[in-house]
Coordinates of C-alpha atoms and ligand atoms in Angstrom, one line a residue:
X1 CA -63.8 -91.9 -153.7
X2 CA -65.0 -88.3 -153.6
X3 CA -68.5 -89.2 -154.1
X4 CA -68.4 -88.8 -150.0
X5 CA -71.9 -87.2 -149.1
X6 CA -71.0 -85.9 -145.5
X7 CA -73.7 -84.6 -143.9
X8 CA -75.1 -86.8 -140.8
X9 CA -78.2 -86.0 -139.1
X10 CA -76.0 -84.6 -135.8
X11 CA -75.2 -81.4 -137.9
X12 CA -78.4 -80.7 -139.0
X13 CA -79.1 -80.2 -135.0
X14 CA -75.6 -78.3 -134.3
X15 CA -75.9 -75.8 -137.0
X16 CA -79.4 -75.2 -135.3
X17 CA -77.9 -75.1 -131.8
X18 CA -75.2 -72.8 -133.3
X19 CA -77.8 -70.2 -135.3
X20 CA -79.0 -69.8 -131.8
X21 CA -75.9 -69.4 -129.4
X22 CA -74.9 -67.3 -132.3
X23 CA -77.3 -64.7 -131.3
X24 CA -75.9 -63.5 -128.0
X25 CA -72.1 -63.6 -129.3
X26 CA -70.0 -60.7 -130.3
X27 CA -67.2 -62.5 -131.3
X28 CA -66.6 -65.4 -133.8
X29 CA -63.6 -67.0 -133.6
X30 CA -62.3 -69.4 -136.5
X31 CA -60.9 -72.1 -136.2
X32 CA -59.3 -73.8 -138.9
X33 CA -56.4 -76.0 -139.7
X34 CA -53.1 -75.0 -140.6
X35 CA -52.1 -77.4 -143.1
X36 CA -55.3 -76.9 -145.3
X37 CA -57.1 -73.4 -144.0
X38 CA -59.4 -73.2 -147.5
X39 CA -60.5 -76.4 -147.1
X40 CA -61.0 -76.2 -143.2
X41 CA -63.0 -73.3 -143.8
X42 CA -67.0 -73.4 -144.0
X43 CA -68.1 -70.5 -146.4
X44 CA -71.6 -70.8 -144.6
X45 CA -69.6 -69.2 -141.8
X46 CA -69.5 -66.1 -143.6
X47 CA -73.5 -65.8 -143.2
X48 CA -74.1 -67.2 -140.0
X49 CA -71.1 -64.9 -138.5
X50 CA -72.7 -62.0 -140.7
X51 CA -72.4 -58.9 -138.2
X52 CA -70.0 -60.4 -135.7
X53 CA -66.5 -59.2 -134.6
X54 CA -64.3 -62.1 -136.3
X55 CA -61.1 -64.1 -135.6
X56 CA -59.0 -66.5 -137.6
X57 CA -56.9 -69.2 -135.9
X58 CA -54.7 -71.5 -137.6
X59 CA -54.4 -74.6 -135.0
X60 CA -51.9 -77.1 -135.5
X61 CA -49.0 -75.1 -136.3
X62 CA -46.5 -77.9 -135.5
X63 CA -47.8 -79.8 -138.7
X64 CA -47.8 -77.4 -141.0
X65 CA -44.6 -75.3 -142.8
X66 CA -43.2 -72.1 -141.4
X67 CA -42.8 -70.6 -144.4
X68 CA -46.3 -71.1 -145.3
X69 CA -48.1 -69.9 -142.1
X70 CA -46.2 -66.7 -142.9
X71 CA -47.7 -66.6 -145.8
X72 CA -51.1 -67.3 -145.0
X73 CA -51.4 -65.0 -141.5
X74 CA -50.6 -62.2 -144.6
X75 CA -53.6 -63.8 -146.4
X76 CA -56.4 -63.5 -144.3
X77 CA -54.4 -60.0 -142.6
X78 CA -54.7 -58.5 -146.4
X79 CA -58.5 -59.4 -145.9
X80 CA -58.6 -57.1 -143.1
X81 CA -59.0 -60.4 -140.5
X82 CA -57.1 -60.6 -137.4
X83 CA -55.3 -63.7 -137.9
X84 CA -53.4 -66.5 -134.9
X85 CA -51.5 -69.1 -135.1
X86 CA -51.5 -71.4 -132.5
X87 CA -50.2 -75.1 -131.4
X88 CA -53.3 -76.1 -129.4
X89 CA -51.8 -79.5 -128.0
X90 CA -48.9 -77.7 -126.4
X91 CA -50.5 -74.5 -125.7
X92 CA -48.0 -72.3 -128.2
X93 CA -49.0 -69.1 -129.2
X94 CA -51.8 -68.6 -126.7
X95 CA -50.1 -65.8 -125.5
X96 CA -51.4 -63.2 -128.4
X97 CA -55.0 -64.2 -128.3
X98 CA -55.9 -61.8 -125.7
X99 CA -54.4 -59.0 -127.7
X100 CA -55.9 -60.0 -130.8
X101 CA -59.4 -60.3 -129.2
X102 CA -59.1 -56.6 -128.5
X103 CA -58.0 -56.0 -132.0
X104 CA -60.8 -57.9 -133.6
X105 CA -63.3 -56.3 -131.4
X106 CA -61.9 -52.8 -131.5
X107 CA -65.0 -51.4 -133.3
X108 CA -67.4 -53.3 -131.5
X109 CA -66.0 -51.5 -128.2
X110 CA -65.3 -48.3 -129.7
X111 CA -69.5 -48.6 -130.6
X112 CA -70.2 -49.7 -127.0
X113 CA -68.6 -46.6 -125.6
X114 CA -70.2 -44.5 -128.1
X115 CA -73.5 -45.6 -126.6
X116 CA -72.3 -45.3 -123.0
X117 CA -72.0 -49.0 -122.3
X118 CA -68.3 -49.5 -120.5
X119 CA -66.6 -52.6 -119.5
X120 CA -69.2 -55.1 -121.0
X121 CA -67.0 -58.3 -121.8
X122 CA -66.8 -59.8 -124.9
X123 CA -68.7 -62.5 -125.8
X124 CA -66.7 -65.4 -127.8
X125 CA -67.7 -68.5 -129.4
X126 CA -65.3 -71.2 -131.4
X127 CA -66.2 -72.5 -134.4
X128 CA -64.7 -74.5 -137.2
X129 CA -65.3 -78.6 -138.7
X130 CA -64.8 -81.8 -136.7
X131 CA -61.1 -82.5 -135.9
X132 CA -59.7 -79.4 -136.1
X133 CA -58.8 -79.1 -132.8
X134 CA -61.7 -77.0 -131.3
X135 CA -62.0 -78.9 -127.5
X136 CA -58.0 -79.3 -127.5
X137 CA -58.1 -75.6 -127.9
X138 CA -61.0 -74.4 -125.6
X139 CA -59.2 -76.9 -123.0
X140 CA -56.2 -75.2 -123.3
X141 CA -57.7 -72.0 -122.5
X142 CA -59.5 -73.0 -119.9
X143 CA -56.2 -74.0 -118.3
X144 CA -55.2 -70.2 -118.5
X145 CA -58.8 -68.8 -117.8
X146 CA -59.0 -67.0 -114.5
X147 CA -62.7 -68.3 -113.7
X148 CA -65.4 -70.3 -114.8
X149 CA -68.9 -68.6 -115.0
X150 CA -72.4 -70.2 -114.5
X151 CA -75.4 -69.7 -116.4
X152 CA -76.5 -66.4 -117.3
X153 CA -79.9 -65.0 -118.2
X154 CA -80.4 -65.6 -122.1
X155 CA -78.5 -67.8 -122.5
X156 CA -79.2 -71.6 -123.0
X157 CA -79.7 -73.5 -119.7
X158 CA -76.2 -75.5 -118.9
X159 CA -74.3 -73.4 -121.2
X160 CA -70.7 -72.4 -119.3
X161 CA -68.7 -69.7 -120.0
X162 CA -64.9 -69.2 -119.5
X163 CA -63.8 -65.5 -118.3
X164 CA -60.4 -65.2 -119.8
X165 CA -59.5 -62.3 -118.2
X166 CA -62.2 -59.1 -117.4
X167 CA -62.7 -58.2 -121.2
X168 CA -63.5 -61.5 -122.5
X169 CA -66.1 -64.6 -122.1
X170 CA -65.9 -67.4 -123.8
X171 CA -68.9 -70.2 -124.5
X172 CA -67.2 -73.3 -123.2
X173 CA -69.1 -75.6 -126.4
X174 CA -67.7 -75.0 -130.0
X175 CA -69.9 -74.7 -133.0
X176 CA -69.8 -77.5 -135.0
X177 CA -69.7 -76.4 -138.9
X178 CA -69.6 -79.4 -141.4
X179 CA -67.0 -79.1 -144.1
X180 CA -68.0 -78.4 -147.9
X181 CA -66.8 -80.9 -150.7
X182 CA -66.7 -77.4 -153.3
X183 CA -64.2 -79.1 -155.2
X184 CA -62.5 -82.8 -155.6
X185 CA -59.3 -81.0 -154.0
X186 CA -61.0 -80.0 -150.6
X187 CA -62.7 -83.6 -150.3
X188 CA -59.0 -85.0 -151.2
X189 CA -57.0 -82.9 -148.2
X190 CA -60.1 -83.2 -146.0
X191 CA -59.7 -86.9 -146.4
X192 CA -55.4 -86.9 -145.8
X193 CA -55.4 -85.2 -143.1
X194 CA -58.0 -87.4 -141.6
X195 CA -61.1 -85.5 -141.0
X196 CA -63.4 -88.5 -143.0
X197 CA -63.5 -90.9 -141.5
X198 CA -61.0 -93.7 -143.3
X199 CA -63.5 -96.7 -143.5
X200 CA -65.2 -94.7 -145.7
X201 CA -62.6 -94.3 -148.0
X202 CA -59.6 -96.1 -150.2
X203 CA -56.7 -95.3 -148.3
X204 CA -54.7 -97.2 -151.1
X205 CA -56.0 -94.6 -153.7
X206 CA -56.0 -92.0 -151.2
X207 CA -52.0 -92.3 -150.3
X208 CA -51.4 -92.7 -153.9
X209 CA -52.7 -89.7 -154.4
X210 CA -50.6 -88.3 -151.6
X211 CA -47.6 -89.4 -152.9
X212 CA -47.8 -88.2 -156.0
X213 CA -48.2 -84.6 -155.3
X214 CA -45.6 -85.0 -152.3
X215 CA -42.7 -86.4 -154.8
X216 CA -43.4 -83.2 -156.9
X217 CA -43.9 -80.1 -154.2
X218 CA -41.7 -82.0 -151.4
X219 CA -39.0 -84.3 -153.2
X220 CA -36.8 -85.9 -151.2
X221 CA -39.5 -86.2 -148.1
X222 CA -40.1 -89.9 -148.6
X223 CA -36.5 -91.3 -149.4
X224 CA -35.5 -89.7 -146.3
X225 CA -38.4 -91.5 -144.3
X226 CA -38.3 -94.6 -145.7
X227 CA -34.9 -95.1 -148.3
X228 CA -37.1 -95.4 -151.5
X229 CA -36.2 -94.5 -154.8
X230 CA -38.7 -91.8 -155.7
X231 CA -38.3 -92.1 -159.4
X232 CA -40.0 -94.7 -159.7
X233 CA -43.7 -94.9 -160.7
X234 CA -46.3 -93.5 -157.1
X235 CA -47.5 -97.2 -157.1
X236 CA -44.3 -98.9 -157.2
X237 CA -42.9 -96.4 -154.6
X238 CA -46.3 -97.9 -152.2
X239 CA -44.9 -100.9 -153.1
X240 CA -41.7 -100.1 -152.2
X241 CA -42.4 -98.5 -149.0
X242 CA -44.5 -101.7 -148.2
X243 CA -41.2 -103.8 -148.2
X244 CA -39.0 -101.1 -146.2
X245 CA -41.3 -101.7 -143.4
X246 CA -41.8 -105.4 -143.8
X247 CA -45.1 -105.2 -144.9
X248 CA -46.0 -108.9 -146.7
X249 CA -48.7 -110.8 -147.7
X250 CA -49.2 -114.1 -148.2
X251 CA -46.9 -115.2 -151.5
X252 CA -44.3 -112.4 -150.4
X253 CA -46.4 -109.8 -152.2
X254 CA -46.0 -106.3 -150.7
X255 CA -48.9 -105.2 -148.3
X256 CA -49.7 -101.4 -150.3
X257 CA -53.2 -101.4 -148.0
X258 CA -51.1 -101.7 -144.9
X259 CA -48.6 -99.2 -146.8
X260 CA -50.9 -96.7 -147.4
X261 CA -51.6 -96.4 -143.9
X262 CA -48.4 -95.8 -142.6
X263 CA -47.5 -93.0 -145.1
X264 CA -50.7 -91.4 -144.6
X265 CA -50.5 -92.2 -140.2
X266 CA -46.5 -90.6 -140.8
X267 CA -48.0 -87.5 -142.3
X268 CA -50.5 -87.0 -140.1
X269 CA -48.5 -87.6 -136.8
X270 CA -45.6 -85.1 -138.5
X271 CA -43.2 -88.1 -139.4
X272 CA -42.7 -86.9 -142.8
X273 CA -41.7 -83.3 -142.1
X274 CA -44.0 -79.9 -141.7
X275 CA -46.0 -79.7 -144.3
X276 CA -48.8 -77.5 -145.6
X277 CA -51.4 -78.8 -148.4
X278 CA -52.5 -75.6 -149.5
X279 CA -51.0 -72.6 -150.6
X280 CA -52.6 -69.1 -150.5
X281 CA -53.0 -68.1 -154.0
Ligands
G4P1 P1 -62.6 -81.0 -132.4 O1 -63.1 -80.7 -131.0 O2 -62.5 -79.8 -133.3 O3 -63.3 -82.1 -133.1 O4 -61.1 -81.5 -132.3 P2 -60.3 -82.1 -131.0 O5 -60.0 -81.0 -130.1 O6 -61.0 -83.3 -130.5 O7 -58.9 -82.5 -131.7 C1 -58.8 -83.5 -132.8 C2 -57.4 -84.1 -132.8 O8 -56.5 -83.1 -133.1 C3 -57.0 -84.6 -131.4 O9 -56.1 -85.8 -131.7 C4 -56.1 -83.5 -130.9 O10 -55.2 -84.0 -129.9 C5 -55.5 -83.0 -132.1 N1 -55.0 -81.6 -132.0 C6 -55.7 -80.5 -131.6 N2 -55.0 -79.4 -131.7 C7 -53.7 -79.8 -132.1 C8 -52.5 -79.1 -132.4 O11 -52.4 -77.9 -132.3 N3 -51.5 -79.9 -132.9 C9 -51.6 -81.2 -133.1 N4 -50.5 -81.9 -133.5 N5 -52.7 -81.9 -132.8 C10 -53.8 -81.2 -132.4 P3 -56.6 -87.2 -131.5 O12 -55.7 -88.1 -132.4 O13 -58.0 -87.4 -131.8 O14 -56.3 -87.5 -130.0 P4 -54.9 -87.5 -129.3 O15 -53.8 -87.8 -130.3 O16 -54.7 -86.2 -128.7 O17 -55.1 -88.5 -128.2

């Protein structure tokens, strides 16, 4: 199942567009998914940001658990990275991005000054994999922006930028970074919270996967959604879940494929609770 080689010809050409808006930015800002932020994470980004004033945002804050976005701000804020955490879809949270764009940037102005150049904005750019919520969150933005500035010498023809207030731009087009399969584990969340595409994949295998680490780290988290007994063996509990939500095939056997995709819809959409995949370590 994790044999998924991921690399389409389309981000060949946006890592290329990317290296190149790259060059003009001052400011790289992160975007990565709450509920799995190692997996979210490109370690290219590291090299192509090489230089650059940096910003981690956690999106989806909604999905993942309190307790564990605590817990990971501290992370990347013990790496010395200026860290948000944001609900893009309802706009939560946007209220400390301005402030933490200053912080982020503060020795990037502090060298500005030093060489006599005042009141230059900062120049932003998002980044972060497919799906993690880079257009909702730019959108969002835009909403708050003040105005919306044309072209500007330098800078690729048709490329917009967004003045968020009179310190910051921001390049309306994210940077499209492709997600690394390092490890079985990063291909595995990739895949349940929906970021490969499913017809590529067994979602049967996949939510039994899924269920099995969610009876151990979250007991109790399935009974409550769907009254199962989860003692029983991860394929029997599929099976069992199948029948709770009148899932038959022909010969009254239970449905697991149509299962599978409810359990793993119900995480996705929240249904099962806030939960976060990864732990900082
Ligand atoms: P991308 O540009 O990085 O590829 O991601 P995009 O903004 O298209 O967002 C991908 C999906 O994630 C969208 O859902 C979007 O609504 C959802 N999303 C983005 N930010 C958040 C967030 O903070 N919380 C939650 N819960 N969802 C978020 P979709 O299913 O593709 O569309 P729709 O459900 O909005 O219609």
């Amino acid at each position: 199942m994790m044999n998924v080689s991921w690399y389409p010809g389309h981000m060949t050409k946006a890592k290329r567009m990317m290296q190149e808006d790259i060059k003009i930015i001052d400011l790289v800002i992160e975007l990565l998914d709450a509920r799995i932020p190692i997996s979210s994470r490109n370690p290219d980004i590291d090299e192509l940001a090489r230089g650059k004033s940096r910003l981690v945002i956690l999106n989806k804050s909604d999905l993942s658990d309190p307790g564990e976005n605590e817990r990971w701000i501290r992370y990347f804020t013990d790496k010395g990275i200026v860290t948000v955490l944001i609900d893009s879809k309802r706009s939560k949270g946007f209220s400390q991005i301005s402030r933490s764009i200053e912080e982020a940037c503060k020795a990037k102005i502090e060298r500005d000054k030093k060489r006599g150049i005042i009141g230059r904005p900062v120049r932003a750019m998002v980044v972060g994999i497919p799906n993690v919520g880079k257009s909702t969150f730019i959108n969002s933005l835009c909403r708050r922006a003040s105005t919306k500035t044309g072209n500007k010498p330098g800078v690729t023809k048709g490329k917009q930028w967004i003045r968020l207030n009179k310190n910051v731009e921001l390049l309306d087009t994210p940077g499209i970074l492709w997600p690394k399969f390092e490890s079985e584990q990063t291909g595995l969340h990739l895949a349940i919270i929906g970021s490969i595409n499913d017809e590529i994949l067994d979602e049967t295998e996949l939510s039994i996967k899924f269920i099995e680490w969610l009876t151990n780290s979250h007991p109790g988290a399935l009974h409550k959604r769907y009254d199962i007994n989860e003692d029983e063996e991860t394929y029997v509990i599929l099976q069992d879940i199948a029948r709770k939500r009148g899932c038959i095939k022909k010969g009254n056997e239970p449905d697991h494929e149509k299962a599978a995709k409810i359990v793993l819809d119900d995480f996705r959409s929240g249904q099962l609770g806030n939960i976060t995949l990864e732990i900082p370590s």
